[in-house]
Backbone as JSON, one array per atom type, in Angstrom:
{
  "sequence": "MLDLKLRTKKVALPFKGEQVDKHFGHCEKFVIYTLSAQNKILNTSFYEGAEDCGCKSNLAEELAKEGVEVLLAGGIGQGAIVKLKAANVEVFMGFSGATDQVLAQWLSGNKGNSEVCPPHDEEGHQCGNH",
  "N": [[14.83, -18.91, 37.44], [12.99, -20.07, 34.71], [9.72, -21.44, 34.57], [9.12, -24.59, 33.12], [6.66, -25.01, 31.79], [5.99, -22.47, 30.91], [7.58, -22.16, 28.77], [6.88, -23.97, 26.89], [4.6, -25.4, 24.46], [1.56, -27.01, 23.71], [0.27, -28.81, 21.02], [-2.49, -30.15, 19.43], [-3.7, -32.69, 17.21], [-6.39, -34.15, 15.51], [-6.65, -37.51, 14.41], [-6.71, -40.22, 12.0], [-5.32, -43.28, 11.34], [-2.33, -42.36, 9.93], [-2.93, -39.86, 9.2], [-4.25, -36.49, 9.34], [-7.49, -36.27, 10.51], [-10.27, -35.81, 8.4], [-12.65, -35.07, 9.46], [-13.4, -33.8, 12.46], [-15.11, -34.95, 14.42], [-14.98, -37.66, 13.86], [-12.55, -38.72, 14.48], [-9.97, -41.07, 15.44], [-8.04, -40.84, 17.44], [-6.1, -38.35, 19.21], [-3.1, -36.78, 18.39], [-0.65, -35.36, 20.35], [1.61, -32.85, 20.33], [4.35, -31.67, 22.12], [5.9, -28.65, 22.2], [8.98, -26.82, 22.19], [10.07, -23.5, 23.2], [11.38, -22.72, 20.97], [10.02, -23.99, 19.01], [10.64, -26.7, 18.63], [10.09, -30.21, 18.61], [9.46, -31.65, 21.62], [8.16, -33.73, 22.86], [5.92, -36.4, 22.06], [2.65, -37.42, 22.36], [-0.35, -39.4, 22.86], [-3.9, -39.14, 22.79], [-6.94, -40.56, 23.5], [-10.24, -40.19, 22.33], [-13.57, -39.97, 23.74], [-15.84, -42.59, 23.12], [-18.55, -42.29, 23.08], [-19.48, -39.88, 22.09], [-20.17, -38.52, 19.13], [-19.62, -36.0, 18.09], [-17.42, -34.99, 19.42], [-17.1, -32.57, 20.74], [-17.26, -32.41, 23.45], [-14.74, -32.86, 24.34], [-13.23, -30.63, 24.67], [-12.62, -29.47, 27.23], [-11.18, -31.6, 28.34], [-8.97, -31.79, 26.61], [-7.86, -29.29, 27.11], [-7.2, -29.66, 29.81], [-5.13, -31.42, 29.45], [-3.25, -29.68, 28.71], [-3.29, -28.64, 26.18], [-3.04, -26.08, 23.83], [-3.45, -25.37, 21.23], [-5.3, -26.48, 18.43], [-5.11, -28.3, 15.5], [-6.97, -28.95, 12.74], [-8.91, -30.86, 10.31], [-11.85, -30.79, 8.95], [-14.29, -29.17, 10.96], [-16.98, -28.53, 13.15], [-19.03, -25.67, 14.09], [-20.03, -25.77, 16.74], [-18.16, -27.36, 18.14], [-15.92, -25.76, 17.81], [-16.63, -23.45, 19.26], [-16.76, -24.51, 21.88], [-14.11, -25.38, 22.21], [-12.7, -22.94, 21.99], [-13.78, -21.65, 24.22], [-12.53, -23.11, 26.16], [-10.05, -22.12, 25.99], [-8.53, -23.05, 23.83], [-6.94, -22.62, 20.88], [-8.13, -22.71, 17.56], [-7.33, -24.04, 14.43], [-8.18, -24.75, 11.13], [-8.9, -26.83, 8.2], [-6.83, -28.36, 7.33], [-4.91, -31.06, 5.86], [-3.38, -34.27, 5.42], [-0.34, -35.96, 6.5], [0.21, -36.06, 10.03], [2.64, -35.03, 11.12], [3.58, -33.54, 8.98], [1.55, -31.63, 8.7], [1.82, -30.28, 11.13], [4.37, -29.16, 10.69], [3.76, -27.48, 8.52], [2.02, -25.65, 9.77], [3.75, -24.53, 11.67], [5.38, -23.23, 9.92], [3.9, -21.1, 9.21], [1.46, -21.49, 7.89], [-1.85, -21.08, 8.36], [-4.1, -22.52, 7.83], [-7.56, -22.62, 6.85], [-10.65, -20.77, 7.19], [-13.06, -22.02, 6.87], [-15.9, -23.32, 8.14], [-17.25, -26.45, 9.07], [-20.54, -27.06, 8.27], [-23.54, -27.37, 10.36], [-24.81, -30.69, 10.7], [-26.4, -33.9, 10.41], [-25.07, -37.13, 11.23], [-25.49, -38.99, 9.24], [-25.28, -39.31, 5.86], [-24.51, -36.65, 5.4], [-23.62, -33.53, 3.83], [-20.94, -32.14, 3.68], [-18.61, -29.94, 2.55], [-15.98, -30.02, 3.39], [-15.06, -32.58, 3.72]],
  "CA": [[14.65, -19.96, 36.45], [11.64, -20.08, 34.15], [8.94, -22.68, 34.64], [9.12, -25.26, 31.82], [5.37, -24.82, 31.14], [5.97, -21.16, 30.26], [8.41, -22.21, 27.57], [6.41, -25.01, 25.97], [3.24, -25.28, 23.93], [1.04, -28.3, 23.24], [-0.55, -28.72, 19.82], [-3.19, -31.42, 19.2], [-4.27, -32.94, 15.89], [-7.2, -35.37, 15.43], [-6.16, -38.29, 13.27], [-7.03, -41.62, 11.69], [-4.11, -43.79, 10.69], [-1.23, -41.4, 10.06], [-3.41, -38.63, 8.57], [-5.2, -35.63, 10.04], [-8.83, -36.69, 10.13], [-11.01, -34.78, 7.68], [-13.82, -34.7, 10.25], [-13.04, -33.79, 13.87], [-15.97, -35.86, 15.17], [-14.76, -39.05, 13.51], [-11.15, -39.11, 14.7], [-9.68, -42.21, 16.31], [-7.22, -40.35, 18.55], [-5.41, -37.09, 19.01], [-1.67, -36.75, 18.66], [-0.32, -34.1, 21.03], [3.02, -32.51, 20.26], [4.82, -30.65, 23.04], [6.93, -27.89, 21.5], [9.8, -25.89, 22.96], [9.91, -22.09, 22.81], [11.94, -22.61, 19.61], [9.17, -24.84, 18.18], [11.2, -28.04, 18.44], [9.26, -31.22, 19.26], [10.05, -32.21, 22.84], [7.47, -34.96, 23.23], [4.72, -36.75, 21.3], [1.79, -38.32, 23.13], [-1.63, -39.68, 22.2], [-5.07, -39.03, 23.64], [-8.11, -41.17, 22.87], [-11.5, -39.54, 22.61], [-14.68, -40.79, 24.23], [-16.57, -43.21, 22.0], [-19.99, -42.03, 23.15], [-19.86, -38.59, 21.52], [-19.73, -38.41, 17.75], [-19.16, -34.66, 17.74], [-16.17, -34.78, 20.14], [-17.0, -31.24, 21.32], [-17.1, -32.56, 24.9], [-13.33, -33.06, 24.63], [-12.53, -29.35, 24.82], [-12.07, -29.34, 28.58], [-10.18, -32.65, 28.55], [-7.75, -31.39, 25.91], [-7.3, -28.17, 27.87], [-6.56, -30.23, 31.01], [-3.88, -32.02, 28.99], [-2.34, -28.58, 28.41], [-3.36, -28.28, 24.76], [-3.34, -24.68, 23.56], [-3.74, -25.22, 19.8], [-5.83, -27.65, 17.72], [-5.04, -28.23, 14.04], [-7.97, -29.91, 12.31], [-9.4, -30.83, 8.93], [-13.15, -30.17, 9.08], [-14.78, -29.1, 12.34], [-18.2, -27.75, 13.24], [-19.04, -24.46, 14.92], [-20.23, -26.12, 18.15], [-16.88, -27.8, 18.69], [-15.03, -24.59, 17.84], [-17.05, -22.6, 20.39], [-16.35, -25.15, 23.13], [-12.66, -25.36, 22.29], [-12.28, -21.57, 22.28], [-14.16, -21.38, 25.61], [-11.53, -23.8, 26.98], [-8.78, -21.47, 25.66], [-7.8, -23.8, 22.82], [-7.03, -21.93, 19.6], [-8.46, -23.69, 16.52], [-6.98, -23.79, 13.03], [-8.79, -25.85, 10.39], [-8.67, -26.9, 6.76], [-5.58, -29.08, 7.08], [-4.96, -32.46, 5.46], [-2.06, -34.87, 5.25], [0.28, -36.61, 7.66], [0.2, -35.16, 11.18], [3.92, -34.33, 11.27], [3.67, -32.56, 7.9], [0.62, -30.55, 9.03], [2.46, -29.48, 12.18], [5.44, -28.39, 10.05], [3.1, -26.41, 7.74], [1.52, -24.64, 10.71], [4.92, -23.85, 12.23], [5.93, -22.39, 8.85], [3.02, -19.95, 8.98], [0.18, -21.85, 7.28], [-2.89, -21.07, 9.39], [-5.28, -23.24, 7.34], [-8.61, -21.74, 6.36], [-11.68, -20.52, 8.2], [-14.32, -22.63, 6.44], [-16.44, -24.18, 9.18], [-18.13, -27.52, 8.65], [-21.88, -26.67, 8.72], [-24.25, -28.39, 11.15], [-25.41, -31.78, 9.94], [-26.45, -35.17, 11.14], [-23.95, -37.99, 10.85], [-25.81, -39.87, 8.12], [-25.5, -38.7, 4.56], [-24.31, -35.21, 5.39], [-22.95, -32.99, 2.67], [-20.0, -31.11, 4.12], [-17.56, -29.8, 1.55], [-14.65, -30.17, 3.97], [-14.66, -33.98, 3.78]],
  "C": [[13.2, -19.99, 35.99], [11.0, -21.45, 34.31], [8.88, -23.28, 33.24], [7.81, -25.05, 31.09], [5.29, -23.48, 30.42], [6.73, -21.17, 28.95], [7.95, -23.27, 26.58], [4.99, -24.72, 25.52], [2.83, -26.67, 23.46], [0.06, -28.05, 22.1], [-1.16, -30.09, 19.55], [-3.72, -31.48, 17.78], [-5.11, -34.21, 15.95], [-6.74, -36.18, 14.23], [-6.79, -39.67, 13.2], [-5.85, -42.15, 10.91], [-2.99, -42.81, 10.96], [-1.67, -40.01, 9.6], [-4.3, -37.81, 9.5], [-6.58, -36.03, 9.56], [-9.56, -35.53, 9.48], [-12.22, -34.3, 8.47], [-13.48, -34.89, 11.73], [-13.83, -34.83, 14.67], [-15.76, -37.33, 14.88], [-13.36, -39.55, 13.85], [-11.04, -40.3, 15.65], [-8.99, -41.75, 17.59], [-6.76, -38.94, 18.23], [-3.93, -37.34, 19.24], [-1.4, -35.38, 19.27], [1.19, -33.92, 21.0], [3.32, -31.44, 21.31], [6.01, -29.98, 22.38], [7.7, -27.0, 22.46], [9.48, -24.46, 22.51], [10.46, -21.85, 21.4], [11.2, -23.5, 18.62], [9.81, -26.16, 17.78], [10.32, -29.03, 19.19], [10.03, -31.82, 20.43], [9.45, -33.56, 23.19], [6.27, -35.15, 22.3], [3.93, -37.73, 22.15], [0.46, -38.48, 22.38], [-2.75, -39.62, 23.23], [-6.26, -39.61, 22.89], [-9.37, -40.44, 23.29], [-12.54, -40.51, 23.13], [-15.46, -41.33, 23.04], [-18.04, -42.83, 21.98], [-20.41, -40.7, 22.57], [-19.3, -38.48, 20.12], [-19.16, -37.06, 17.42], [-17.85, -34.29, 18.4], [-16.06, -33.41, 20.79], [-16.89, -31.29, 22.84], [-15.63, -32.73, 25.28], [-12.58, -31.76, 24.87], [-11.87, -29.21, 26.18], [-10.99, -30.38, 28.84], [-8.86, -32.3, 27.85], [-7.07, -30.24, 26.63], [-6.6, -28.67, 29.13], [-5.25, -30.91, 30.69], [-2.84, -30.95, 28.65], [-2.35, -28.13, 26.97], [-3.8, -26.82, 24.62], [-3.8, -24.45, 22.13], [-4.26, -26.55, 19.26], [-5.73, -27.37, 16.23], [-5.94, -29.32, 13.5], [-8.2, -29.84, 10.8], [-10.7, -30.06, 8.95], [-13.62, -30.22, 10.52], [-15.99, -28.18, 12.37], [-18.11, -26.6, 14.22], [-19.21, -24.78, 16.4], [-18.94, -26.54, 18.82], [-15.91, -26.63, 18.8], [-15.35, -23.71, 19.04], [-16.58, -23.19, 21.71], [-14.83, -25.16, 23.29], [-12.14, -23.96, 22.63], [-12.63, -21.19, 23.72], [-13.18, -22.02, 26.59], [-10.12, -23.26, 26.71], [-7.89, -22.31, 24.75], [-8.02, -23.09, 21.49], [-7.2, -22.96, 18.5], [-8.05, -23.18, 15.15], [-7.48, -24.99, 12.24], [-8.46, -25.79, 8.9], [-7.39, -27.63, 6.39], [-5.85, -30.51, 6.61], [-3.53, -32.96, 5.29], [-1.57, -35.51, 6.53], [0.41, -35.6, 8.8], [1.5, -34.38, 11.32], [4.1, -33.27, 10.19], [2.74, -31.37, 8.16], [1.21, -29.66, 10.13], [3.56, -28.6, 11.57], [4.86, -27.24, 9.23], [2.65, -25.28, 8.66], [2.68, -23.85, 11.32], [5.58, -22.94, 11.2], [5.02, -21.21, 8.51], [1.69, -20.25, 8.32], [-0.87, -21.95, 8.38], [-4.18, -21.75, 8.92], [-6.28, -22.28, 6.72], [-9.69, -21.62, 7.43], [-13.03, -21.11, 7.83], [-14.8, -23.65, 7.47], [-17.35, -25.23, 8.56], [-19.54, -27.18, 9.15], [-22.55, -27.75, 9.54], [-24.88, -29.44, 10.25], [-25.55, -33.0, 10.83], [-25.35, -36.06, 10.58], [-24.24, -38.88, 9.66], [-26.07, -39.06, 6.86], [-25.32, -37.2, 4.53], [-23.51, -34.78, 4.18], [-22.06, -31.84, 3.09], [-18.86, -31.06, 3.13], [-16.15, -30.0, 2.07], [-14.19, -31.61, 4.02], [-15.59, -34.83, 2.96]]
}
């Protein structure tokens, strides 16, 4: 008998309201979808980020501990990407819209884009991704 973990995948999306957040570091929470081997949603859970880190890149290990293998984001900076990849979380960015619709797009083959949000401070930054 196969271990259930071998047949499932967890995909996280940072969000505000019902929408994928345009800026990873500003998200309110993460929605985590657990998918079957056939990409059917088995479970939906939520994970709140720490309020003391605006960049949220310290969450890479915590998301990995939750079993997250994939992150679908709007805009995200290189530092966060490096930390997520080091924690074995694959990152796809450039998404917008309702979280369930973004998940469906990704499952249909849309891998987003590779435009990284450039380094900036949180006040008055000019990032084209948001």
